[in-house]
Amino acid sequence: MSTSHPRGLYLLFATEMWERFSYYGNRALLALFMISALSFDKQFTAALYGQYTGLVYLSPLIGGYVADRFWGNRRSILVGGALMAAGQFTLFLAGSFYTRLELAIPLFYCGLGLIIAGNGFFKPNISSMVGQLYSAHDSRKDAAYTIFYMGINLGSFMAPLVCGTLGDTGNPADFRWGFLAAGVGMLLSLLVFRTLQHRYLHAPDGAPIGLPPRRLSAEEKQRVDTSLTTVDLDRMLVIGVVCFFVIFFWSAFEQAGVSLTFLASESTDRTLFGWTMPTAWFQSLNPVFVLLFAPLLAQLWSVLARKNREPASPTKMAIGLLLLSAGFLVIAVGVQQIAPGVKMSMLWLVAMYWLHTLGELCLSPIGLSLVNKLAPAKFASLLMAVWFLANAAANWFAGVLAGFYPEAGKPAPVFLGWQIGNLADFFMLFVVMALVAGALLLLLTGALQKRMHGVR
Ligand code: GLN
């Protein structure tokens, strides 16, 4: 592995990889478990799933605040990880008692609650620690977050393969083994972090990072509380604006789990040499593409940086939105192949996921890095949580938008005066939304950069 990054990065990489393994391993089973083991109907399952993923990204506001104010990142990560492991083991119990719903259902809610709370403490804090390994204006931060992002996706890639295979066997009694594996993954994350934190988590000057904030004297407190400068405020404004645009990215991107899954399962030819590929496998395309292309993109940024031509972060993020739009355009063209008895080739979906992933790599690790660079140190984790708040809103909005998916025999839905008569119309909605958002962000980059005061 490259020696040009601090070792602490690889510790955070491994910690986050196992945590995401746990989170996505669980998520791969959740809807199936609700339907086949708990006998929830589809509509209730979809609503609960949306509320759960929404809350998972909302709770970081509390976890970020507590860390910045009282606990520091390290303790928050350990508490959050323990809560998430407890949540997975509670779901293991729910899965063990699935024949006794009066027991299984309360256990199920309890498990989800623990995971929501745990993620709130874990996710913003691990994400904000990555940047703290570097000095304020170190140009390696974008690359660092891109490497960290590969850890996320290595975990997300393995998760459905392991937890999905163990849990989704057709026998509802087996779900628990998937949840158990997710719990074990979380314990591994905790173990790695706990044993190695003291050795590797320090700033370039050698000072440990992620400890609780120092207690201030009353006099110091007053000075600090009033010490947000106009530069800080400008930079926080930029975080707010960028997070707003990011809502449009994720609400289109997250169609992967809803409308794009409907498309894959109902209208896509999934046969490959006489064998039918499971719909769920399309979910692995994104992490695989991240693993393949993240190093390439990191390379591209550093080559451009050497020539002094690296785009600033808001520009990269706008490019991300445009790539997302292009991906949906591919699908809007692809679905026109569909006719009675004719399905769409899966190559269209593969091409779309490739473009979406390139867009994600321009926007997501870059956004994490940008928030880290712009946030005043004492609000580092809280502002990271604001980034995830955009995800909470986006996941909810994604569900609303997916509701416009046209169904045969039902009247064409209308969105803002746009009649959605067929699948091409539906996917054009996302082409336009991402294009407009990307173009607007591109127009704003000059103004934003001025308010970033030297951060890129
Ligand atoms: N897949 C990434 C993760 O789990 C990004 C998720 C997101 O920000 N929506 O961290």
Short mmCIF file of C-alpha atoms and ligand atoms in Angstrom, two decimals:
data_model
loop_
_atom_site.label_atom_id
_atom_site.label_comp_id
_atom_site.label_asym_id
_atom_site.label_seq_id
_atom_site.Cartn_x
_atom_site.Cartn_y
_atom_site.Cartn_z
CA MET A 1 0.00 0.00 0.00
CA SER A 2 1.08 3.53 -0.63
CA THR A 3 3.32 4.97 2.06
CA SER A 4 2.42 8.50 1.15
CA HIS A 5 -0.55 8.53 3.51
CA PRO A 6 -0.44 8.27 7.30
CA ARG A 7 -1.01 4.76 8.71
CA GLY A 8 -4.04 6.06 10.59
CA LEU A 9 -5.88 6.27 7.28
CA TYR A 10 -5.66 2.52 6.89
CA LEU A 11 -6.89 2.00 10.44
CA LEU A 12 -9.95 4.15 9.68
CA PHE A 13 -10.28 2.30 6.36
CA ALA A 14 -10.46 -1.09 8.09
CA THR A 15 -12.77 0.14 10.85
CA GLU A 16 -15.20 1.65 8.36
CA MET A 17 -14.97 -1.34 6.03
CA TRP A 18 -16.25 -3.72 8.73
CA GLU A 19 -18.87 -1.27 9.92
CA ARG A 20 -20.24 -0.85 6.38
CA PHE A 21 -20.10 -4.62 5.95
CA SER A 22 -22.36 -4.84 8.96
CA TYR A 23 -24.69 -2.04 7.85
CA TYR A 24 -25.11 -3.16 4.24
CA GLY A 25 -25.21 -6.84 5.15
CA ASN A 26 -28.18 -6.03 7.32
CA ARG A 27 -29.75 -3.76 4.73
CA ALA A 28 -29.59 -6.47 2.06
CA LEU A 29 -31.81 -8.68 4.22
CA LEU A 30 -34.09 -6.16 5.84
CA ALA A 31 -36.93 -5.88 3.33
CA LEU A 32 -36.92 -9.62 2.67
CA PHE A 33 -37.01 -10.33 6.39
CA MET A 34 -39.94 -7.98 6.95
CA ILE A 35 -41.96 -9.64 4.21
CA SER A 36 -41.07 -13.32 4.57
CA ALA A 37 -40.45 -13.65 8.30
CA LEU A 38 -42.51 -10.89 9.90
CA SER A 39 -45.36 -11.07 7.34
CA PHE A 40 -45.44 -7.29 6.77
CA ASP A 41 -47.04 -6.27 3.47
CA LYS A 42 -45.05 -4.62 0.67
CA GLN A 43 -46.34 -1.12 1.25
CA PHE A 44 -45.66 -1.16 4.97
CA THR A 45 -42.24 -2.67 4.33
CA ALA A 46 -41.34 0.05 1.81
CA ALA A 47 -42.49 2.81 4.16
CA LEU A 48 -40.64 1.39 7.15
CA TYR A 49 -37.50 0.85 5.08
CA GLY A 50 -37.57 4.51 3.99
CA GLN A 51 -38.10 5.72 7.54
CA TYR A 52 -35.29 3.53 8.81
CA THR A 53 -32.71 4.64 6.22
CA GLY A 54 -33.85 8.25 6.69
CA LEU A 55 -33.34 8.10 10.46
CA VAL A 56 -29.99 6.38 10.04
CA TYR A 57 -28.76 9.57 8.36
CA LEU A 58 -30.57 11.92 10.73
CA SER A 59 -29.15 10.57 13.99
CA PRO A 60 -25.60 11.75 13.13
CA LEU A 61 -26.75 15.24 14.11
CA ILE A 62 -26.91 14.08 17.71
CA GLY A 63 -23.78 11.95 17.47
CA GLY A 64 -21.81 14.77 15.87
CA TYR A 65 -22.92 17.27 18.48
CA VAL A 66 -22.10 15.01 21.41
CA ALA A 67 -18.66 14.27 19.98
CA ASP A 68 -17.72 17.91 19.32
CA ARG A 69 -19.03 19.01 22.66
CA PHE A 70 -18.32 16.20 25.12
CA TRP A 71 -16.98 12.83 24.04
CA GLY A 72 -14.60 13.37 21.15
CA ASN A 73 -14.59 11.13 18.08
CA ARG A 74 -12.97 8.06 19.55
CA ARG A 75 -15.37 7.44 22.39
CA SER A 76 -18.32 8.23 20.11
CA ILE A 77 -17.12 5.66 17.58
CA LEU A 78 -16.73 3.00 20.27
CA VAL A 79 -20.16 3.71 21.77
CA GLY A 80 -21.78 3.88 18.34
CA GLY A 81 -20.14 0.66 17.22
CA ALA A 82 -21.23 -1.14 20.39
CA LEU A 83 -24.82 0.05 19.90
CA MET A 84 -24.82 -1.12 16.30
CA ALA A 85 -23.43 -4.53 17.25
CA ALA A 86 -26.12 -4.80 19.93
CA GLY A 87 -28.70 -3.89 17.28
CA GLN A 88 -27.53 -6.66 14.95
CA PHE A 89 -27.58 -9.23 17.75
CA THR A 90 -31.09 -8.08 18.71
CA LEU A 91 -32.14 -8.71 15.11
CA PHE A 92 -30.51 -12.12 15.39
CA LEU A 93 -32.88 -12.77 18.30
CA ALA A 94 -35.83 -11.39 16.34
CA GLY A 95 -34.92 -13.80 13.55
CA SER A 96 -34.67 -16.68 16.01
CA PHE A 97 -38.19 -16.05 17.33
CA TYR A 98 -39.83 -15.31 13.99
CA THR A 99 -42.49 -17.93 14.59
CA ARG A 100 -43.63 -15.95 17.64
CA LEU A 101 -44.43 -12.54 16.17
CA GLU A 102 -45.48 -11.04 19.52
CA LEU A 103 -41.83 -11.44 20.51
CA ALA A 104 -40.10 -11.02 17.15
CA ILE A 105 -41.69 -7.71 16.17
CA PRO A 106 -40.75 -5.75 19.34
CA LEU A 107 -37.24 -7.21 19.13
CA PHE A 108 -37.08 -6.13 15.49
CA TYR A 109 -37.98 -2.51 16.25
CA CYS A 110 -35.59 -2.49 19.15
CA GLY A 111 -32.76 -3.72 16.90
CA LEU A 112 -33.43 -1.08 14.27
CA GLY A 113 -33.53 1.63 16.95
CA LEU A 114 -30.14 0.53 18.27
CA ILE A 115 -28.64 0.63 14.77
CA ILE A 116 -30.08 4.10 14.10
CA ALA A 117 -28.64 5.41 17.37
CA GLY A 118 -25.33 3.63 16.84
CA ASN A 119 -24.86 4.94 13.33
CA GLY A 120 -25.46 8.46 14.64
CA PHE A 121 -22.43 8.15 16.89
CA PHE A 122 -20.28 6.21 14.47
CA LYS A 123 -20.64 7.63 10.97
CA PRO A 124 -20.01 11.39 11.31
CA ASN A 125 -17.12 10.76 13.67
CA ILE A 126 -15.22 8.24 11.63
CA SER A 127 -15.73 10.47 8.59
CA SER A 128 -14.42 13.57 10.31
CA MET A 129 -11.36 11.79 11.73
CA VAL A 130 -10.01 11.00 8.26
CA GLY A 131 -9.31 14.65 7.56
CA GLN A 132 -7.86 15.28 11.01
CA LEU A 133 -4.90 13.04 10.14
CA TYR A 134 -3.68 15.81 7.84
CA SER A 135 -2.83 19.42 8.40
CA ALA A 136 -5.51 21.95 7.52
CA HIS A 137 -4.61 22.62 3.90
CA ASP A 138 -2.97 19.35 2.95
CA SER A 139 -3.73 18.64 -0.70
CA ARG A 140 -3.81 14.88 -0.03
CA LYS A 141 -7.20 15.12 1.70
CA ASP A 142 -9.30 14.42 -1.40
CA ALA A 143 -7.18 11.36 -2.17
CA ALA A 144 -7.42 10.28 1.47
CA TYR A 145 -11.21 10.40 1.40
CA THR A 146 -11.21 8.53 -1.89
CA ILE A 147 -9.12 5.74 -0.34
CA PHE A 148 -11.43 5.74 2.70
CA TYR A 149 -14.35 5.47 0.27
CA MET A 150 -12.82 2.30 -1.14
CA GLY A 151 -12.95 0.83 2.37
CA ILE A 152 -16.64 1.71 2.54
CA ASN A 153 -17.27 -0.05 -0.73
CA LEU A 154 -15.11 -3.07 -0.04
CA GLY A 155 -17.37 -3.64 2.96
CA SER A 156 -20.55 -2.92 0.99
CA PHE A 157 -19.45 -5.31 -1.74
CA MET A 158 -18.72 -8.24 0.56
CA ALA A 159 -21.80 -7.72 2.72
CA PRO A 160 -24.58 -8.99 0.42
CA LEU A 161 -22.37 -11.89 -0.66
CA VAL A 162 -21.78 -13.08 2.91
CA CYS A 163 -24.86 -11.95 4.85
CA GLY A 164 -27.15 -12.33 1.85
CA THR A 165 -25.99 -15.86 1.15
CA LEU A 166 -26.28 -16.92 4.80
CA GLY A 167 -29.61 -15.23 5.42
CA ASP A 168 -31.57 -15.31 2.18
CA THR A 169 -31.97 -19.03 1.61
CA GLY A 170 -35.72 -19.24 1.16
CA ASN A 171 -36.07 -20.55 4.72
CA PRO A 172 -37.16 -17.70 7.04
CA ALA A 173 -35.35 -19.39 9.94
CA ASP A 174 -32.04 -18.56 8.24
CA PHE A 175 -32.31 -14.76 8.26
CA ARG A 176 -30.81 -14.74 11.73
CA TRP A 177 -27.50 -16.11 10.46
CA GLY A 178 -27.18 -13.12 8.15
CA PHE A 179 -27.85 -10.75 11.06
CA LEU A 180 -25.39 -12.68 13.20
CA ALA A 181 -22.70 -12.28 10.53
CA ALA A 182 -23.45 -8.54 10.39
CA GLY A 183 -23.03 -8.37 14.18
CA VAL A 184 -19.72 -10.21 14.02
CA GLY A 185 -18.53 -7.75 11.33
CA MET A 186 -19.34 -4.88 13.66
CA LEU A 187 -17.38 -6.52 16.47
CA LEU A 188 -14.39 -6.85 14.15
CA SER A 189 -14.64 -3.15 13.38
CA LEU A 190 -14.63 -2.34 17.10
CA LEU A 191 -11.77 -4.70 17.81
CA VAL A 192 -9.55 -3.21 15.10
CA PHE A 193 -10.31 0.34 16.22
CA ARG A 194 -9.90 -0.30 19.93
CA THR A 195 -6.60 -2.09 19.68
CA LEU A 196 -4.89 0.22 17.21
CA GLN A 197 -6.32 3.67 17.95
CA HIS A 198 -3.58 4.77 20.34
CA ARG A 199 -0.80 3.78 18.00
CA TYR A 200 -2.00 5.38 14.77
CA LEU A 201 -4.50 8.16 15.35
CA HIS A 202 -2.49 11.32 15.55
CA ALA A 203 -2.15 14.62 13.71
CA PRO A 204 0.97 15.39 11.64
CA ASP A 205 2.50 17.08 14.70
CA GLY A 206 2.11 13.86 16.69
CA ALA A 207 -0.76 15.09 18.90
CA PRO A 208 -3.47 12.44 19.39
CA ILE A 209 -6.73 13.16 17.57
CA GLY A 210 -10.32 12.34 18.43
CA LEU A 211 -10.02 12.93 22.18
CA PRO A 212 -12.73 14.81 24.11
CA PRO A 213 -12.50 18.59 23.77
CA ARG A 214 -10.41 20.12 26.50
CA ARG A 215 -12.39 21.63 29.36
CA LEU A 216 -12.21 25.40 29.09
CA SER A 217 -12.14 27.96 31.86
CA ALA A 218 -15.17 30.25 32.02
CA GLU A 219 -13.13 33.03 30.50
CA GLU A 220 -11.82 30.88 27.65
CA LYS A 221 -15.31 29.59 27.04
CA GLN A 222 -16.67 33.04 26.49
CA ARG A 223 -13.90 33.84 24.08
CA VAL A 224 -14.37 30.64 22.09
CA ASP A 225 -18.15 30.95 21.96
CA THR A 226 -17.91 34.27 20.27
CA SER A 227 -14.96 33.38 18.14
CA LEU A 228 -16.63 32.26 14.91
CA THR A 229 -15.13 34.61 12.38
CA THR A 230 -16.79 35.84 9.19
CA VAL A 231 -14.49 33.43 7.35
CA ASP A 232 -15.93 30.57 9.41
CA LEU A 233 -19.46 31.74 8.72
CA ASP A 234 -18.80 32.05 4.99
CA ARG A 235 -17.37 28.57 4.93
CA MET A 236 -20.31 27.15 6.86
CA LEU A 237 -22.63 28.79 4.36
CA VAL A 238 -20.79 26.98 1.57
CA ILE A 239 -21.30 23.67 3.43
CA GLY A 240 -25.02 24.46 3.58
CA VAL A 241 -25.30 25.29 -0.12
CA VAL A 242 -23.34 22.25 -1.21
CA CYS A 243 -25.42 19.97 1.03
CA PHE A 244 -28.55 21.35 -0.58
CA PHE A 245 -27.36 20.35 -4.05
CA VAL A 246 -26.31 16.98 -2.78
CA ILE A 247 -29.95 16.20 -1.92
CA PHE A 248 -30.69 16.09 -5.65
CA PHE A 249 -27.77 13.81 -6.27
CA TRP A 250 -28.68 11.18 -3.67
CA SER A 251 -32.40 11.25 -4.31
CA ALA A 252 -31.72 10.28 -7.94
CA PHE A 253 -28.81 7.97 -7.08
CA GLU A 254 -30.86 6.11 -4.46
CA GLN A 255 -33.36 5.05 -7.13
CA ALA A 256 -31.00 2.06 -7.29
CA GLY A 257 -32.91 0.39 -4.48
CA VAL A 258 -36.38 1.27 -5.76
CA SER A 259 -37.34 2.22 -9.33
CA LEU A 260 -34.13 0.88 -10.87
CA THR A 261 -34.67 -2.37 -9.03
CA PHE A 262 -38.23 -2.57 -10.40
CA LEU A 263 -36.76 -1.98 -13.85
CA ALA A 264 -34.10 -4.65 -13.37
CA SER A 265 -36.52 -7.23 -12.07
CA GLU A 266 -39.49 -6.65 -14.40
CA SER A 267 -38.24 -5.23 -17.68
CA THR A 268 -34.59 -6.20 -18.06
CA ASP A 269 -33.30 -9.31 -19.80
CA ARG A 270 -31.13 -10.82 -17.10
CA THR A 271 -30.16 -14.03 -18.87
CA LEU A 272 -26.49 -14.64 -19.37
CA PHE A 273 -25.46 -17.82 -21.23
CA GLY A 274 -28.78 -19.40 -20.39
CA TRP A 275 -28.64 -18.48 -16.72
CA THR A 276 -30.77 -15.77 -15.09
CA MET A 277 -28.88 -13.29 -12.99
CA PRO A 278 -30.58 -12.43 -9.66
CA THR A 279 -31.93 -8.86 -9.54
CA ALA A 280 -30.06 -8.20 -6.29
CA TRP A 281 -26.73 -8.65 -8.06
CA PHE A 282 -27.16 -5.31 -9.79
CA GLN A 283 -26.55 -3.80 -6.34
CA SER A 284 -22.97 -5.07 -6.43
CA LEU A 285 -22.15 -3.18 -9.62
CA ASN A 286 -21.82 0.12 -7.80
CA PRO A 287 -19.32 -1.01 -5.14
CA VAL A 288 -17.34 -2.96 -7.74
CA PHE A 289 -17.09 0.10 -9.97
CA VAL A 290 -16.03 2.21 -6.97
CA LEU A 291 -13.22 -0.23 -6.23
CA LEU A 292 -12.10 -0.27 -9.86
CA PHE A 293 -12.32 3.42 -10.61
CA ALA A 294 -11.58 5.21 -7.33
CA PRO A 295 -7.79 4.79 -7.74
CA LEU A 296 -8.03 6.04 -11.30
CA LEU A 297 -9.91 9.15 -10.29
CA ALA A 298 -7.56 9.85 -7.39
CA GLN A 299 -4.72 9.55 -9.91
CA LEU A 300 -6.46 11.91 -12.30
CA TRP A 301 -6.89 14.56 -9.60
CA SER A 302 -3.26 14.37 -8.60
CA VAL A 303 -2.05 14.57 -12.22
CA LEU A 304 -4.25 17.62 -12.78
CA ALA A 305 -3.08 19.10 -9.48
CA ARG A 306 0.53 18.85 -10.62
CA LYS A 307 -0.39 20.82 -13.72
CA ASN A 308 -2.27 23.27 -11.54
CA ARG A 309 -5.47 22.35 -13.34
CA GLU A 310 -7.34 20.38 -10.70
CA PRO A 311 -10.98 21.57 -10.56
CA ALA A 312 -12.10 22.99 -7.21
CA SER A 313 -14.38 20.78 -5.10
CA PRO A 314 -17.72 22.42 -6.03
CA THR A 315 -16.80 22.01 -9.70
CA LYS A 316 -16.04 18.32 -9.18
CA MET A 317 -19.38 17.93 -7.44
CA ALA A 318 -21.19 19.65 -10.30
CA ILE A 319 -19.46 17.24 -12.70
CA GLY A 320 -20.77 14.44 -10.47
CA LEU A 321 -24.33 15.68 -10.96
CA LEU A 322 -23.82 15.90 -14.71
CA LEU A 323 -22.49 12.34 -14.86
CA LEU A 324 -25.54 11.21 -12.90
CA SER A 325 -27.75 12.96 -15.43
CA ALA A 326 -25.89 11.25 -18.27
CA GLY A 327 -26.47 7.88 -16.59
CA PHE A 328 -30.21 8.45 -16.47
CA LEU A 329 -30.14 9.56 -20.09
CA VAL A 330 -28.66 6.18 -21.02
CA ILE A 331 -31.57 4.49 -19.25
CA ALA A 332 -34.16 6.81 -20.77
CA VAL A 333 -32.87 5.70 -24.18
CA GLY A 334 -32.55 2.05 -23.14
CA VAL A 335 -36.13 1.68 -21.92
CA GLN A 336 -37.41 2.61 -25.37
CA GLN A 337 -36.37 -0.90 -26.41
CA ILE A 338 -39.01 -2.34 -24.11
CA ALA A 339 -42.16 -3.55 -25.86
CA PRO A 340 -44.67 -6.31 -25.19
CA GLY A 341 -42.52 -9.44 -25.01
CA VAL A 342 -39.25 -7.50 -25.43
CA LYS A 343 -37.04 -6.68 -22.49
CA MET A 344 -34.18 -4.21 -22.22
CA SER A 345 -30.61 -5.46 -22.47
CA MET A 346 -28.84 -5.35 -19.12
CA LEU A 347 -25.92 -3.55 -20.71
CA TRP A 348 -27.92 -0.32 -20.41
CA LEU A 349 -28.09 -0.76 -16.66
CA VAL A 350 -24.42 -1.66 -16.45
CA ALA A 351 -23.49 1.49 -18.41
CA MET A 352 -25.76 3.58 -16.21
CA TYR A 353 -24.30 2.23 -12.96
CA TRP A 354 -20.83 2.92 -14.31
CA LEU A 355 -21.70 6.57 -15.01
CA HIS A 356 -23.48 6.89 -11.65
CA THR A 357 -20.43 5.53 -9.89
CA LEU A 358 -18.08 7.96 -11.65
CA GLY A 359 -20.47 10.72 -10.59
CA GLU A 360 -20.51 9.43 -7.02
CA LEU A 361 -16.70 9.45 -6.94
CA CYS A 362 -16.65 13.09 -8.07
CA LEU A 363 -19.18 14.08 -5.46
CA SER A 364 -19.18 11.89 -2.38
CA PRO A 365 -15.57 11.49 -1.20
CA ILE A 366 -14.89 15.00 -2.48
CA GLY A 367 -17.84 16.34 -0.48
CA LEU A 368 -16.69 14.59 2.71
CA SER A 369 -13.27 16.09 2.21
CA LEU A 370 -14.67 19.53 1.47
CA VAL A 371 -16.81 19.54 4.61
CA ASN A 372 -13.76 18.56 6.60
CA LYS A 373 -11.70 21.37 5.07
CA LEU A 374 -14.37 24.02 5.55
CA ALA A 375 -15.66 23.17 9.02
CA PRO A 376 -14.29 25.11 12.00
CA ALA A 377 -12.52 22.50 14.16
CA LYS A 378 -14.96 22.73 17.05
CA PHE A 379 -17.90 21.85 14.79
CA ALA A 380 -16.07 19.31 12.62
CA SER A 381 -18.30 16.34 13.38
CA LEU A 382 -21.53 18.27 13.67
CA LEU A 383 -21.06 19.72 10.19
CA MET A 384 -20.16 16.27 8.90
CA ALA A 385 -23.59 15.29 10.21
CA VAL A 386 -25.16 18.10 8.18
CA TRP A 387 -23.65 16.40 5.13
CA PHE A 388 -25.44 13.19 6.13
CA LEU A 389 -28.60 15.17 6.83
CA ALA A 390 -28.76 15.80 3.08
CA ASN A 391 -28.87 12.03 2.75
CA ALA A 392 -31.75 11.76 5.18
CA ALA A 393 -33.76 14.24 3.11
CA ALA A 394 -32.67 12.59 -0.13
CA ASN A 395 -33.69 9.10 0.93
CA TRP A 396 -37.12 10.35 1.79
CA PHE A 397 -37.36 12.32 -1.48
CA ALA A 398 -36.15 9.29 -3.44
CA GLY A 399 -39.14 7.36 -2.17
CA VAL A 400 -41.51 10.17 -3.14
CA LEU A 401 -40.05 10.33 -6.66
CA ALA A 402 -40.14 6.55 -7.05
CA GLY A 403 -43.88 6.82 -6.43
CA PHE A 404 -44.17 8.29 -9.94
CA TYR A 405 -42.97 5.05 -11.53
CA PRO A 406 -45.58 4.39 -14.22
CA GLU A 407 -47.54 1.19 -13.87
CA ALA A 408 -49.43 -0.51 -16.69
CA GLY A 409 -53.17 -0.02 -16.42
CA LYS A 410 -52.92 2.92 -14.01
CA PRO A 411 -53.45 6.57 -15.04
CA ALA A 412 -50.22 8.39 -15.94
CA PRO A 413 -48.92 10.29 -12.89
CA VAL A 414 -48.18 14.01 -13.22
CA PHE A 415 -45.11 15.61 -11.65
CA LEU A 416 -44.95 19.43 -11.67
CA GLY A 417 -47.08 19.50 -14.80
CA TRP A 418 -45.02 16.79 -16.49
CA GLN A 419 -47.13 13.82 -17.49
CA ILE A 420 -45.29 10.57 -16.95
CA GLY A 421 -46.78 8.32 -19.62
CA ASN A 422 -44.00 5.77 -19.87
CA LEU A 423 -40.67 4.69 -18.42
CA ALA A 424 -38.69 7.03 -20.66
CA ASP A 425 -40.67 10.01 -19.28
CA PHE A 426 -40.07 8.78 -15.77
CA PHE A 427 -36.31 8.50 -16.14
CA MET A 428 -36.14 11.82 -18.01
CA LEU A 429 -37.32 13.37 -14.75
CA PHE A 430 -33.96 12.47 -13.22
CA VAL A 431 -32.02 13.51 -16.32
CA VAL A 432 -33.52 16.98 -16.04
CA MET A 433 -33.30 17.24 -12.26
CA ALA A 434 -29.61 16.29 -12.11
CA LEU A 435 -28.78 18.40 -15.16
CA VAL A 436 -30.42 21.51 -13.72
CA ALA A 437 -28.83 20.98 -10.31
CA GLY A 438 -25.41 20.36 -11.88
CA ALA A 439 -25.62 23.38 -14.16
CA LEU A 440 -26.72 25.64 -11.29
CA LEU A 441 -23.92 24.42 -9.08
CA LEU A 442 -21.46 25.00 -11.90
CA LEU A 443 -22.72 28.57 -12.21
CA LEU A 444 -22.34 29.07 -8.48
CA THR A 445 -18.81 27.71 -8.18
CA GLY A 446 -17.18 31.13 -8.55
CA ALA A 447 -19.28 32.65 -5.78
CA LEU A 448 -18.79 29.61 -3.57
CA GLN A 449 -15.04 29.56 -4.06
CA LYS A 450 -14.81 33.14 -2.94
CA ARG A 451 -16.58 32.23 0.28
CA MET A 452 -14.30 29.25 0.83
CA HIS A 453 -11.39 31.64 1.45
CA GLY A 454 -8.55 29.65 0.00
CA VAL A 455 -9.91 26.13 0.54
CA ARG A 456 -10.19 24.20 -2.72
N1 GLN B 1 -22.19 4.35 0.18
C1 GLN B 1 -21.62 5.39 0.99
C2 GLN B 1 -21.65 5.02 2.44
O1 GLN B 1 -22.29 4.11 2.85
C3 GLN B 1 -22.30 6.70 0.78
C4 GLN B 1 -23.67 6.69 1.31
C5 GLN B 1 -24.26 8.04 1.23
O2 GLN B 1 -23.65 9.05 1.58
N2 GLN B 1 -25.47 8.05 0.76
O3 GLN B 1 -21.04 5.68 3.22
#
